[in-house]
Short mmCIF file of C-alpha atoms and ligand atoms in Angstrom, two decimals:
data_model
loop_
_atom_site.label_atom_id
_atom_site.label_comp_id
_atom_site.label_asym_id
_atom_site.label_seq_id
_atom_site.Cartn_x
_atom_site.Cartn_y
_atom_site.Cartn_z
CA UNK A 260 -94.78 158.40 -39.82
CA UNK A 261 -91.04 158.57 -39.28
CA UNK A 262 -88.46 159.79 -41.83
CA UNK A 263 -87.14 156.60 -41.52
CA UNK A 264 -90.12 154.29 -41.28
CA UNK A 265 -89.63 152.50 -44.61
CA UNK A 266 -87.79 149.81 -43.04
CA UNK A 267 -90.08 149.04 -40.30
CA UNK A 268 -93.34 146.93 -39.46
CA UNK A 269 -94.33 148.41 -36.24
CA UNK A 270 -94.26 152.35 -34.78
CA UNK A 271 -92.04 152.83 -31.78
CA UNK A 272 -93.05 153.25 -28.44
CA UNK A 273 -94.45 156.36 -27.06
CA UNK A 274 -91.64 156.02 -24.07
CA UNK A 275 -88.94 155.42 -26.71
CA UNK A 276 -89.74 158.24 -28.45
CA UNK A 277 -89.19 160.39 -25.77
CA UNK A 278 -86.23 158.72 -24.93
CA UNK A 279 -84.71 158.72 -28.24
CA UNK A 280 -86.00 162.42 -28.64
CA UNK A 281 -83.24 165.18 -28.49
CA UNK A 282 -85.91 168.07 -29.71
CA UNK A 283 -86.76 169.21 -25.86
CA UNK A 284 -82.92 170.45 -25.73
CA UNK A 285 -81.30 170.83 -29.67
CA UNK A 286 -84.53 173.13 -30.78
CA UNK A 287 -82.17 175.49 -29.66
CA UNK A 288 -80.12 175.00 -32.74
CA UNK A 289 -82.92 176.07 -35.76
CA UNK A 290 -80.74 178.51 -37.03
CA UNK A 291 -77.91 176.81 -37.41
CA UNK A 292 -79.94 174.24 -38.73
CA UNK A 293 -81.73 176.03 -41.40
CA UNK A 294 -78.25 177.81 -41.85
CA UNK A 295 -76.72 174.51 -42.55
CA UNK A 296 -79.59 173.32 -45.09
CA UNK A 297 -79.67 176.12 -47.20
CA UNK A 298 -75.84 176.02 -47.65
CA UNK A 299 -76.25 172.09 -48.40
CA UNK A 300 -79.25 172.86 -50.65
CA UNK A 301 -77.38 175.87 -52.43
CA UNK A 302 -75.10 173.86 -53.57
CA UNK A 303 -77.19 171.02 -54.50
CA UNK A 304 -78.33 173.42 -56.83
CA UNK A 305 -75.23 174.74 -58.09
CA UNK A 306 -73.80 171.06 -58.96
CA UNK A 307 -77.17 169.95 -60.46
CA UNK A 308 -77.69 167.41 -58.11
CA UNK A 309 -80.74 169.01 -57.98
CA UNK A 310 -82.23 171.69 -60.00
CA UNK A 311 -81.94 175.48 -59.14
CA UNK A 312 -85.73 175.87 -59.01
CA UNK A 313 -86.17 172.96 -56.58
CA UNK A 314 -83.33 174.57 -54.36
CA UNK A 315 -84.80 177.72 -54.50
CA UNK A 316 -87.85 175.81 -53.15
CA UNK A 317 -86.50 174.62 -50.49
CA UNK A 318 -84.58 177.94 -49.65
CA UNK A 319 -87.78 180.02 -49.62
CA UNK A 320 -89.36 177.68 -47.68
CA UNK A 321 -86.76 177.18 -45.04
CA UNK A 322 -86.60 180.74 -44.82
CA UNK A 323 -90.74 181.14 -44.17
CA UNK A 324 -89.93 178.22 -41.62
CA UNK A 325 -87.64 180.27 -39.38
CA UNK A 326 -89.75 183.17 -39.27
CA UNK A 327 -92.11 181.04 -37.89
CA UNK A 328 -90.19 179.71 -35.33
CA UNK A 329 -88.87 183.26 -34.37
CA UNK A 330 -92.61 184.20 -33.76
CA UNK A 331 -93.10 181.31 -31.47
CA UNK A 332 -95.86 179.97 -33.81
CA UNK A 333 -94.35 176.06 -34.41
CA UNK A 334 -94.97 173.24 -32.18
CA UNK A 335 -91.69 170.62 -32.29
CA UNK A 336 -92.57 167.14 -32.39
CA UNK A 337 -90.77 164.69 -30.05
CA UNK A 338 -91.89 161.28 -32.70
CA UNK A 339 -89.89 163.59 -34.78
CA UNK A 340 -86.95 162.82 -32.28
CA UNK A 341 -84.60 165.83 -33.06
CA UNK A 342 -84.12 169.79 -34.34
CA UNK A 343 -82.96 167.98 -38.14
CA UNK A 344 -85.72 165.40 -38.12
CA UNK A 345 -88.59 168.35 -37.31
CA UNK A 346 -87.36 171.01 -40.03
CA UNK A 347 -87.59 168.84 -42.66
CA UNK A 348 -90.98 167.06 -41.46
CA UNK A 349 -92.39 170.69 -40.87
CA UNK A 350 -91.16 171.47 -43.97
CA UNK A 351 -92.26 168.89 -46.10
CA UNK A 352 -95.37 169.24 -44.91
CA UNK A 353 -95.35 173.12 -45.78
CA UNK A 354 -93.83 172.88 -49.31
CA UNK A 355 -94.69 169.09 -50.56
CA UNK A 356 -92.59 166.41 -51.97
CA UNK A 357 -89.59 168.84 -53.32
CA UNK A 358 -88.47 169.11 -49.16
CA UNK A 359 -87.36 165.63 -49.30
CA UNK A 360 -84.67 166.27 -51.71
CA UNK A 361 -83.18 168.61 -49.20
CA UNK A 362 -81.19 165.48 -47.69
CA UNK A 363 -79.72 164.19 -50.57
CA UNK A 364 -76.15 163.47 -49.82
CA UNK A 365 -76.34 164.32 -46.71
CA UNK A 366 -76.82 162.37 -43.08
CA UNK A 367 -78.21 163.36 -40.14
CA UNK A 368 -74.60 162.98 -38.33
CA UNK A 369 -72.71 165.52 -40.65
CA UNK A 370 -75.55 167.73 -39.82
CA UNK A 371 -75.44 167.54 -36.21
CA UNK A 372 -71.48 167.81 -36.68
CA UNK A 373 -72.09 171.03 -38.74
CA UNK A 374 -75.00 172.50 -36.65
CA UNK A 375 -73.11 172.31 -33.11
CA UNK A 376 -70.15 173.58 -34.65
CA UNK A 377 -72.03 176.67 -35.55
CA UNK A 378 -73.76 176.84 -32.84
CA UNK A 379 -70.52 177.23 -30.85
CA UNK A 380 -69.01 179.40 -33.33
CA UNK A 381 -71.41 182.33 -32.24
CA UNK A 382 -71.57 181.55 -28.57
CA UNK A 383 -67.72 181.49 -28.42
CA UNK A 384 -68.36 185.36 -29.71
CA UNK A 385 -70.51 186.02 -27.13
CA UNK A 386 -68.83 184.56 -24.21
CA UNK A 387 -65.84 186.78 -25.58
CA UNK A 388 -67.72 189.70 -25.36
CA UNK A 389 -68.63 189.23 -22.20
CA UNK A 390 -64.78 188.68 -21.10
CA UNK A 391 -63.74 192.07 -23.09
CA UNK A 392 -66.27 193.94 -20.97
CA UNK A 393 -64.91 192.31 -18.00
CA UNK A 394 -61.40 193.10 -19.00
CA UNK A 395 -62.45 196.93 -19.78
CA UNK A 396 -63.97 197.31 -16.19
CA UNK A 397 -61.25 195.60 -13.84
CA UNK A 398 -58.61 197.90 -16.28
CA UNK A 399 -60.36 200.94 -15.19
CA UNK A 400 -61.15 200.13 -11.76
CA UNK A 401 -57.07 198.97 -11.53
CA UNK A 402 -56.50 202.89 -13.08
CA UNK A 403 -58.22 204.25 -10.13
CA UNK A 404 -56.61 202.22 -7.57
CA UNK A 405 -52.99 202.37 -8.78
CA UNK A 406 -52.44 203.80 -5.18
CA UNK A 407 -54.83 201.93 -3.40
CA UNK A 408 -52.63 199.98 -0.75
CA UNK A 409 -53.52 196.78 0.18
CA UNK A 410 -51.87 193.63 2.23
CA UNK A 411 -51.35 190.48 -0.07
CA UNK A 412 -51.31 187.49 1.31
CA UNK A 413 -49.61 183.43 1.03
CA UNK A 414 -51.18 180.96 2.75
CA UNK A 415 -54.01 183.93 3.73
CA UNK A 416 -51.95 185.11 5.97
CA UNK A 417 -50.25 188.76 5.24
CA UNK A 418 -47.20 188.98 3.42
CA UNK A 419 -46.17 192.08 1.73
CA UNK A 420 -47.96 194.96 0.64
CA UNK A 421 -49.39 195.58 -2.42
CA UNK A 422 -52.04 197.57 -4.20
CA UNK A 423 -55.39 197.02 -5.16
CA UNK A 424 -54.66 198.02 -8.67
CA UNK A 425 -52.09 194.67 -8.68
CA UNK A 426 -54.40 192.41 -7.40
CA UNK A 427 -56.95 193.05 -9.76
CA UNK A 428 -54.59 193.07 -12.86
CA UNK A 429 -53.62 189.58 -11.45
CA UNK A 430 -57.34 188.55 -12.45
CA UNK A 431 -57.02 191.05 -15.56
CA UNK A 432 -53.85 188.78 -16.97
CA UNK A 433 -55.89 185.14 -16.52
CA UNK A 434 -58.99 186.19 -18.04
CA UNK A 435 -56.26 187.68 -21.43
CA UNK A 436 -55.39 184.02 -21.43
CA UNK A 437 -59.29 182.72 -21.15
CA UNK A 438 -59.94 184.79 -24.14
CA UNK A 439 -56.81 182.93 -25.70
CA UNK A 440 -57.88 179.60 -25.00
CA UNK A 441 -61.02 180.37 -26.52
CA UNK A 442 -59.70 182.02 -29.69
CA UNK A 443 -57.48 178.95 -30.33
CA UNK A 444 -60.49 176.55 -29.69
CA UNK A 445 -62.81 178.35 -32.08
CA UNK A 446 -59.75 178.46 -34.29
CA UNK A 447 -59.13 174.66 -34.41
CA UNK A 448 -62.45 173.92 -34.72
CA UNK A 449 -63.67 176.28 -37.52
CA UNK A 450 -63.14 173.33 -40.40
CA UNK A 451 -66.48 172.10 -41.96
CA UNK A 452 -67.64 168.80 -41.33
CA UNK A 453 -70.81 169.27 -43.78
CA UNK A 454 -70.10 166.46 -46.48
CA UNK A 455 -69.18 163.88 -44.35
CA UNK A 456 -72.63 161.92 -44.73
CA UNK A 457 -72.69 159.03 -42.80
CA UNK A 458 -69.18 158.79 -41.90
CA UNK A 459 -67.77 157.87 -45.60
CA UNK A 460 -69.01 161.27 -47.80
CA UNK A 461 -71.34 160.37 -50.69
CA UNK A 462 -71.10 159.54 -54.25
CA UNK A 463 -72.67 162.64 -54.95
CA UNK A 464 -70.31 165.04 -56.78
CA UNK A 465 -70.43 167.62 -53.32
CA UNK A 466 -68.65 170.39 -53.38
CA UNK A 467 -67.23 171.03 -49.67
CA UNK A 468 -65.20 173.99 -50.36
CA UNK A 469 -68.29 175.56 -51.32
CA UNK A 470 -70.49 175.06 -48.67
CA UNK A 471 -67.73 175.87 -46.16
CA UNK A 472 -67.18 179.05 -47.60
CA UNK A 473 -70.85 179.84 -47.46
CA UNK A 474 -71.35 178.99 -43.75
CA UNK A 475 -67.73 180.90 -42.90
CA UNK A 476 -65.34 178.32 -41.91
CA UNK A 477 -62.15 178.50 -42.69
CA UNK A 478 -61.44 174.46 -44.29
CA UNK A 479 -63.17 171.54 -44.15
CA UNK A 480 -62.59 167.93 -42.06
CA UNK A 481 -59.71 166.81 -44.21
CA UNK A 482 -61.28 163.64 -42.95
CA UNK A 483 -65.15 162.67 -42.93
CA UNK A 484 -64.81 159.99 -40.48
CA UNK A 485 -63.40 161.99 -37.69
CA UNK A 486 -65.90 165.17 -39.11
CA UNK A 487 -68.89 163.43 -37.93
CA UNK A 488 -67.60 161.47 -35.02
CA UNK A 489 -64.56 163.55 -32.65
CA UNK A 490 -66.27 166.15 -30.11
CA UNK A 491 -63.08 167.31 -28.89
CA UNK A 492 -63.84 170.74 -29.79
CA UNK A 493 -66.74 170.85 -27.48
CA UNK A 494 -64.68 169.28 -24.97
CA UNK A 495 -62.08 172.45 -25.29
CA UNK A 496 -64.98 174.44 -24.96
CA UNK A 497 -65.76 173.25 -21.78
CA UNK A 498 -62.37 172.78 -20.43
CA UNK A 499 -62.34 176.48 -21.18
CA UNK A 500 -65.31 177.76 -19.62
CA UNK A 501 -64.37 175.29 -16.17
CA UNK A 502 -61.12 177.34 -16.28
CA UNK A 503 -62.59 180.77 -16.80
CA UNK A 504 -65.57 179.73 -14.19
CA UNK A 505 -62.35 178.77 -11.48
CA UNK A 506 -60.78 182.21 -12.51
CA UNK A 507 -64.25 183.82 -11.76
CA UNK A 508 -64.64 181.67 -8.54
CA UNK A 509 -61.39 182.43 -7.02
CA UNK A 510 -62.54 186.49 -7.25
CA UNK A 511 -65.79 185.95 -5.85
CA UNK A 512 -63.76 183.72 -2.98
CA UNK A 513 -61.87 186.53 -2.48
CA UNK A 514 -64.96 189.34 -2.55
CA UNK A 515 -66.74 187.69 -0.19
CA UNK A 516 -63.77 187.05 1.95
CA UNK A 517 -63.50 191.02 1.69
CA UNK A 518 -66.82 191.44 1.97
CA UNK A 519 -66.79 190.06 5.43
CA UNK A 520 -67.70 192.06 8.70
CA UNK A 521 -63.76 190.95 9.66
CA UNK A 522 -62.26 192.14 6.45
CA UNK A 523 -64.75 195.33 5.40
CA UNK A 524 -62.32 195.80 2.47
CA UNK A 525 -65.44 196.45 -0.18
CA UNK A 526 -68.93 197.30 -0.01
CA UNK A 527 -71.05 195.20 -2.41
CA UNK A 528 -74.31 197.49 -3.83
CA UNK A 529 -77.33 196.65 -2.18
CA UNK A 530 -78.91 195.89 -6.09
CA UNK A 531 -76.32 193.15 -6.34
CA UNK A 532 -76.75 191.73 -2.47
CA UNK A 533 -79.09 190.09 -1.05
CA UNK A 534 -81.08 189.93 2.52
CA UNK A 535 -81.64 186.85 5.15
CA UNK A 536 -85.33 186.38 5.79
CA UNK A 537 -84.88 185.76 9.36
CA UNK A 538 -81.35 187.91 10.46
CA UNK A 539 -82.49 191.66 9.33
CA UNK A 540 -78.76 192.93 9.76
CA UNK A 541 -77.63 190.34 7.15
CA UNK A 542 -76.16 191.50 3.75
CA UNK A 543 -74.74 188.70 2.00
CA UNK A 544 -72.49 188.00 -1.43
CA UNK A 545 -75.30 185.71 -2.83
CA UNK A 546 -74.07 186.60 -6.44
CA UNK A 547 -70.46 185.69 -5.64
CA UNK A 548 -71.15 182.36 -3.95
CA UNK A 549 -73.72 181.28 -6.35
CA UNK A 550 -70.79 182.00 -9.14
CA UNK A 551 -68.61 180.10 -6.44
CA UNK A 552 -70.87 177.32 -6.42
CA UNK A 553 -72.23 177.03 -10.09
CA UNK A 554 -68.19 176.37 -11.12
CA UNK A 555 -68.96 172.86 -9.87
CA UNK A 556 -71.17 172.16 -12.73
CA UNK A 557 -69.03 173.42 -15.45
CA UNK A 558 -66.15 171.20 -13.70
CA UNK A 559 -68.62 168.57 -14.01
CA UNK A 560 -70.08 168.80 -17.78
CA UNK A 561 -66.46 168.80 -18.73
CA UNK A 562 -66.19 165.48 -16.71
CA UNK A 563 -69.66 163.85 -17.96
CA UNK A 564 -68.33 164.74 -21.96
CA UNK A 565 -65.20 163.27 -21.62
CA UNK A 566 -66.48 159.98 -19.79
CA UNK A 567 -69.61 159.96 -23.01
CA UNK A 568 -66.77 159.92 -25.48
CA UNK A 569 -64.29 157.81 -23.75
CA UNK A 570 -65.65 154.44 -24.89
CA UNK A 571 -67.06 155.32 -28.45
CA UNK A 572 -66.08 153.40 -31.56
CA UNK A 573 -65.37 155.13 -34.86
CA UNK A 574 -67.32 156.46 -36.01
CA UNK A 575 -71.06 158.23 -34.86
CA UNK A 576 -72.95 156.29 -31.93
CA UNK A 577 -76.40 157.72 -30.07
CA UNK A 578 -74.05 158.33 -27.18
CA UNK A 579 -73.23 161.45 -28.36
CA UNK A 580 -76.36 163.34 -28.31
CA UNK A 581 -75.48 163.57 -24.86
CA UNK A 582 -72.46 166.10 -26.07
CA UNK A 583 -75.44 169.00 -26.41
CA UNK A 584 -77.51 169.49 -22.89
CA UNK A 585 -73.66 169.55 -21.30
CA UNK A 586 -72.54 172.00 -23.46
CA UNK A 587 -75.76 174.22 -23.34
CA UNK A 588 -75.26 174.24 -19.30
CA UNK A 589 -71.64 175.49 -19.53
CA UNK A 590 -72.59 177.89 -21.96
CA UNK A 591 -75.27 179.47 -20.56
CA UNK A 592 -73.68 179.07 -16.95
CA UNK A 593 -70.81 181.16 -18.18
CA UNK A 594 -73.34 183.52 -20.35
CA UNK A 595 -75.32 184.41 -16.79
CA UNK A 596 -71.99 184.36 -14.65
CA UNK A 597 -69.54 187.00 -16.58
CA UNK A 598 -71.86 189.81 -17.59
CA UNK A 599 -73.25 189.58 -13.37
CA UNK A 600 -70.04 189.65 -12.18
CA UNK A 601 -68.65 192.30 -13.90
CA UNK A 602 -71.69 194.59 -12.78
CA UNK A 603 -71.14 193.43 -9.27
CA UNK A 604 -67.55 194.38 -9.32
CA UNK A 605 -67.90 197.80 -11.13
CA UNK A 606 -70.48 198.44 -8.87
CA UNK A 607 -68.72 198.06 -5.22
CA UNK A 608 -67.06 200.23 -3.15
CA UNK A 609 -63.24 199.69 -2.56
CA UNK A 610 -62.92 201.00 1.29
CA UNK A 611 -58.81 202.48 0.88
CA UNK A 612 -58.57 203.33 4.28
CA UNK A 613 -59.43 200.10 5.68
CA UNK A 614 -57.55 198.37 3.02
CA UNK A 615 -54.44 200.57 4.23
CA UNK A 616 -54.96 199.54 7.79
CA UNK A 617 -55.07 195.93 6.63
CA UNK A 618 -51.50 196.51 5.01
CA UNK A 619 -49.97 198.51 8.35
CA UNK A 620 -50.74 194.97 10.77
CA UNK A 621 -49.61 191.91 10.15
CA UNK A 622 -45.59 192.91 9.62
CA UNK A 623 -46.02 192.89 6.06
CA UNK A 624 -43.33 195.26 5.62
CA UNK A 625 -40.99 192.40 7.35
CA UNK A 626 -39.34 191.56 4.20
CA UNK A 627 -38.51 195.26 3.15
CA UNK A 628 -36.43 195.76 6.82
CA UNK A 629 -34.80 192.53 5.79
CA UNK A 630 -33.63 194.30 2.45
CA UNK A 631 -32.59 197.33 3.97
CA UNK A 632 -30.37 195.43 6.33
CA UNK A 633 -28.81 193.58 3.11
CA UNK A 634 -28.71 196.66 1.12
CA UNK A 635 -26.24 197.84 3.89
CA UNK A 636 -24.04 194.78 4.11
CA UNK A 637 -25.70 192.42 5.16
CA UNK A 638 -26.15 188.58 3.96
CA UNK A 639 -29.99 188.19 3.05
CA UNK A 640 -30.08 185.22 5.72
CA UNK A 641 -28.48 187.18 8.82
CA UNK A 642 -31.13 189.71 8.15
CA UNK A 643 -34.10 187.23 7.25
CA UNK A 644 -33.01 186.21 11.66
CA UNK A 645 -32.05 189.84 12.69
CA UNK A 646 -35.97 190.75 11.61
CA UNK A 647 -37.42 187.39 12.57
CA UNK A 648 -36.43 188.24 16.31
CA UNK A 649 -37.44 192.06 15.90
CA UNK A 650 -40.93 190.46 14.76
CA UNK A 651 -40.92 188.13 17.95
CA UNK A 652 -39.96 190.89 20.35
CA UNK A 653 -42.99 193.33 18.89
CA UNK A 654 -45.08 190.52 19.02
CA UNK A 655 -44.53 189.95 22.60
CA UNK A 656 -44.86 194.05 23.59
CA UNK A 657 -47.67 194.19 21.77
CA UNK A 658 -45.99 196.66 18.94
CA UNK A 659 -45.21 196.78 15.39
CA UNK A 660 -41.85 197.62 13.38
CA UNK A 661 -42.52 200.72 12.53
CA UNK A 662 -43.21 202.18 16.02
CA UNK A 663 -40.19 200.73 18.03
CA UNK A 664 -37.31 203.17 18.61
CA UNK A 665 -33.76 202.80 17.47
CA UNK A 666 -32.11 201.77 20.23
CA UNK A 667 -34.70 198.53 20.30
CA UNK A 668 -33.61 198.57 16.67
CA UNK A 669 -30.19 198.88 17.57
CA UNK A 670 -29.63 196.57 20.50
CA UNK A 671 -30.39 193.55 17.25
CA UNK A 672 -28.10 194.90 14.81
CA UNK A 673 -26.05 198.25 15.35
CA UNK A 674 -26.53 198.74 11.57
CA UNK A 675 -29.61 200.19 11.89
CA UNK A 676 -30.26 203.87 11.64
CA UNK A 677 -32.79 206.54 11.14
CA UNK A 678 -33.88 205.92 7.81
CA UNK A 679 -35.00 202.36 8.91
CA UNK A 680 -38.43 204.16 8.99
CA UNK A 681 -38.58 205.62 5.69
CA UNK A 682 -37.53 202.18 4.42
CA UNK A 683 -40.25 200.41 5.66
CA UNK A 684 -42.72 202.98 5.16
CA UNK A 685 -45.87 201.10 3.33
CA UNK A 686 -45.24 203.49 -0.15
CA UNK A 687 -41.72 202.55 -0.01
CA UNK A 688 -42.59 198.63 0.11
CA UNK A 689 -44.44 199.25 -2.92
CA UNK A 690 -43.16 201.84 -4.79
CA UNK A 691 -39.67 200.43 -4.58
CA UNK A 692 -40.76 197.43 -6.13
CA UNK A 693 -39.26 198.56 -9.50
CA UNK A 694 -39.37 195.07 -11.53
CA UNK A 695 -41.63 195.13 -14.32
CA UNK A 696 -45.07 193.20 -13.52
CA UNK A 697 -44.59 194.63 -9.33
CA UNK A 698 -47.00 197.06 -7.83
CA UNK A 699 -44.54 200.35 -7.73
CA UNK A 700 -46.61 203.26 -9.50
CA UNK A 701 -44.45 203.34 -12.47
CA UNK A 702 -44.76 200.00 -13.45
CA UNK A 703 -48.23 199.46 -13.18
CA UNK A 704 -48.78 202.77 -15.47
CA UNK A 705 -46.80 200.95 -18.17
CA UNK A 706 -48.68 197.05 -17.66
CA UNK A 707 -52.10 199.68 -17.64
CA UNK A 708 -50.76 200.64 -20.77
CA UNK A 709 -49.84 197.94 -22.40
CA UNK A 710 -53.14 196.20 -21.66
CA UNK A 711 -54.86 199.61 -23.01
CA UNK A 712 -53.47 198.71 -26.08
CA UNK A 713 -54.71 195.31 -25.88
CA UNK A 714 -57.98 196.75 -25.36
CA UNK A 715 -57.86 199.00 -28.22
CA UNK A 716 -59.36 201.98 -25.71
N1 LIG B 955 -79.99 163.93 -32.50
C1 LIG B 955 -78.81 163.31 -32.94
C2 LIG B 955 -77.62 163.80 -32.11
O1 LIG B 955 -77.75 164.75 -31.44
C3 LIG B 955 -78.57 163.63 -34.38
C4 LIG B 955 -77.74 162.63 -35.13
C5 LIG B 955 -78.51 161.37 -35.25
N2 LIG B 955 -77.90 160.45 -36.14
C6 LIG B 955 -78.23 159.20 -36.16
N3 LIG B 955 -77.64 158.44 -37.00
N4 LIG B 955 -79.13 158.69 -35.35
O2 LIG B 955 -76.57 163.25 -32.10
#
């Protein structure tokens, strides 16, 4: 028999009900659920719209019910259709008749409002964990590579020199702002919806304040017809994770790039590599591509929500129980992703003398000779073509800047004199790169230290 099933002459159809049925994916949401119903139920109580004793009732046995489900010993019901529907069948059938009071002024649409806006609430937490411990290990793995010299690259091809420590804090900066995104998403969304009913409250004297105190939000939907029927917030929620996911998939790009028999710049652990089953030399970056890869489907959850809710009239439709299975995917994409990749990272070994080497080819210190020539007279443009041709003519013999001789240097521009070497040595590229947020050693001891504060460590 369905909650519903006054109205009706016939049952539905096995195959609608498990079309109609959202229990297979929102069982996930029990807590939040029961959560929800005691605060609803609480204050049933409190404004006599029922009495304290059947309240209490229905607390109690709400509270047996999740212990239950928390030992695994409760079978969901898909006739029962969803999470909402199966609590209060399993618990009317527990406690008797004084479970069906628990719905009073209350629909099933400010309750799935209410329960996926918990439900976020605490995942939001976690995925921010996960991006503080992130954040903690690429601050101490930039600490030990302050003087870690690198090339860095445009168009992957090398440009200047950097250090490791710079690149990383690169990463270190967009996942600050990931955390940011998601602190002003949870903020925006932490209003109650619970009260809404339908989509037009209830006549029942409710008291909103009160229940959104009790479940921890900070106000409630000033308006109940956009409470139970906007999903924006879980469509910032998954705009976020996409973004953090493309942050993470731009590293692993770039660790498996380094990871490459042509690049050797880091060695990933063997726990966090994996073998080919027919090439016994191989050692791949499955983790990182598989991160790469698994981006894709965060882009595309984001894509699928916002196409659900493009078309939807005020104010709830069916359409959007198709907000949760997206969502879950995201979340627990992102949940696996982060906490792996930040034990892949702080377990790899940074190889600094190959890194170096990278930095010495390539002319990256091209720029630098440029600047010396303009720091003795010259305009930046006649030295940008002064270097350009001393780059040709080492490319043809086969040489690099710093090993030709004065007199090559000289026969370009007679300005040129012996300390043409120590100006282009690789620690003077980088060390006399004095602006704040540049690789010289000074300044990224004070960025370290700024974002040590940030970390409270
Ligand atoms: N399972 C539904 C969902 O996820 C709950 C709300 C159902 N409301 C309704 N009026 N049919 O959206």
């Amino acid at each position: 028999m369905k909650l519903w099933g006054g109205r009706f002459a016939k049952s539905t159809e096995f195959m609608v009900d498990d079309f109609n049925s959202s229990i297979r994916f929102d069982k996930r949401m029990y807590k939040e659920d029961i959560e929800g119903s005691i605060a609803h139920v609480t204050m049933l109580g409190k404004q006599n719209i029922i009495t304290l004793d059947e309240s209490a009732a229905i607390i109690k046995g709400l509270e047996a019910l999740e212990i239950d489900i928390e030992a695994n010993n409760i079978e969901f019901d898909i006739s029962a259709e969803d999470i909402h529907m199966n609590i209060e069948a399993l618990l009317t059938k527990r406690i008797g008749s004084v479970a069906k009071k628990m719905h009073t002024g209350r629909s099933r649409n400010d309750q799935v409002a209410l329960d996926i806006r918990l439900y976020i609430k605490k995942e939001i937490k976690v995925i921010d964990s996960h991006l503080y411990e992130l954040l903690k290990v690429l601050h101490q793995l930039s600490s030990d590579h302050i003087s870690t010299i690198m090339p860095g690259y445009t168009h992957l091809q090398k440009a200047q020199p950097t250090t490791f420590s710079h690149h990383l804090m690169a990463y270190f900066e967009m996942f600050k702002r990931d955390r940011d995104r998601l602190k002003s998403t949870y903020n925006r969304m932490n209003q109650s919806p619970l009260g809404s009913g339908a989509f037009a409250t209830t006549t029942y004297n409710l008291d909103r304040q009160f229940t959104a105190d009790l479940l921890g939000f900070d106000s409630i939907c000033l308006n109940s017809m956009d409470g139970v029927s906007d999903r924006d917030f879980l469509i910032d929620l998954l705009q976020n994770i996409a973004v953090t996911m493309m942050h993470l998939s731009r590293f692993s790009e770039e660790i498996i790039i380094w990871c490459s028999h042509e690049f050797k710049f880091v060695n990933l652990d063997d726990a966090y590599s994996t073998g080919s089953s027919i090439m016994p030399q191989k050692k791949n970056p499955d983790i990182a591509e598989l991160i790469r890869g698994k981006t894709g489907r965060t882009y595309g959850n984001l894509m699928s929500l916002l196409t659900t809710m493009k078309g939807i009239p005020l104010a709830y439709n069916k359409d959007m129980q198709e907000d949760k299975e997206v969502t879950f995917d995201s979340i627990d994409t992102i949940n696996m992703c982060l906490p792996i990749f930040t034990k892949m990272i702080s377990t790899m070994t940074v190889n600094k003398t190959v890194m170096r080497a990278g930095a010495e080819g390539g002319f990256t210190n091209a720029t630098d000779a440029a600047d010396y020539l303009v720091k003795k007279g010259l305009p930046f443009r006649d030295a940008h073509e002064v270097i350009g041709k001393l780059v040709l003519y080492c490319i043809t013999n086969n040489t690099d800047l710093s090993s030709l001789t004065l007199d090559e240097y000289k026969t370009l521009s007679p300005i040129f004199e012996k300390d043409i070497y120590e100006a282009i040595s690789l620690e003077t590229c980088v060390n006399l790169r004095q602006v704040i947020g540049g690789p010289a050693k000074e300044q990224m001891e004070k960025v370290l230290d700024i974002n040590k504060n940030y970390l409270e460590i």
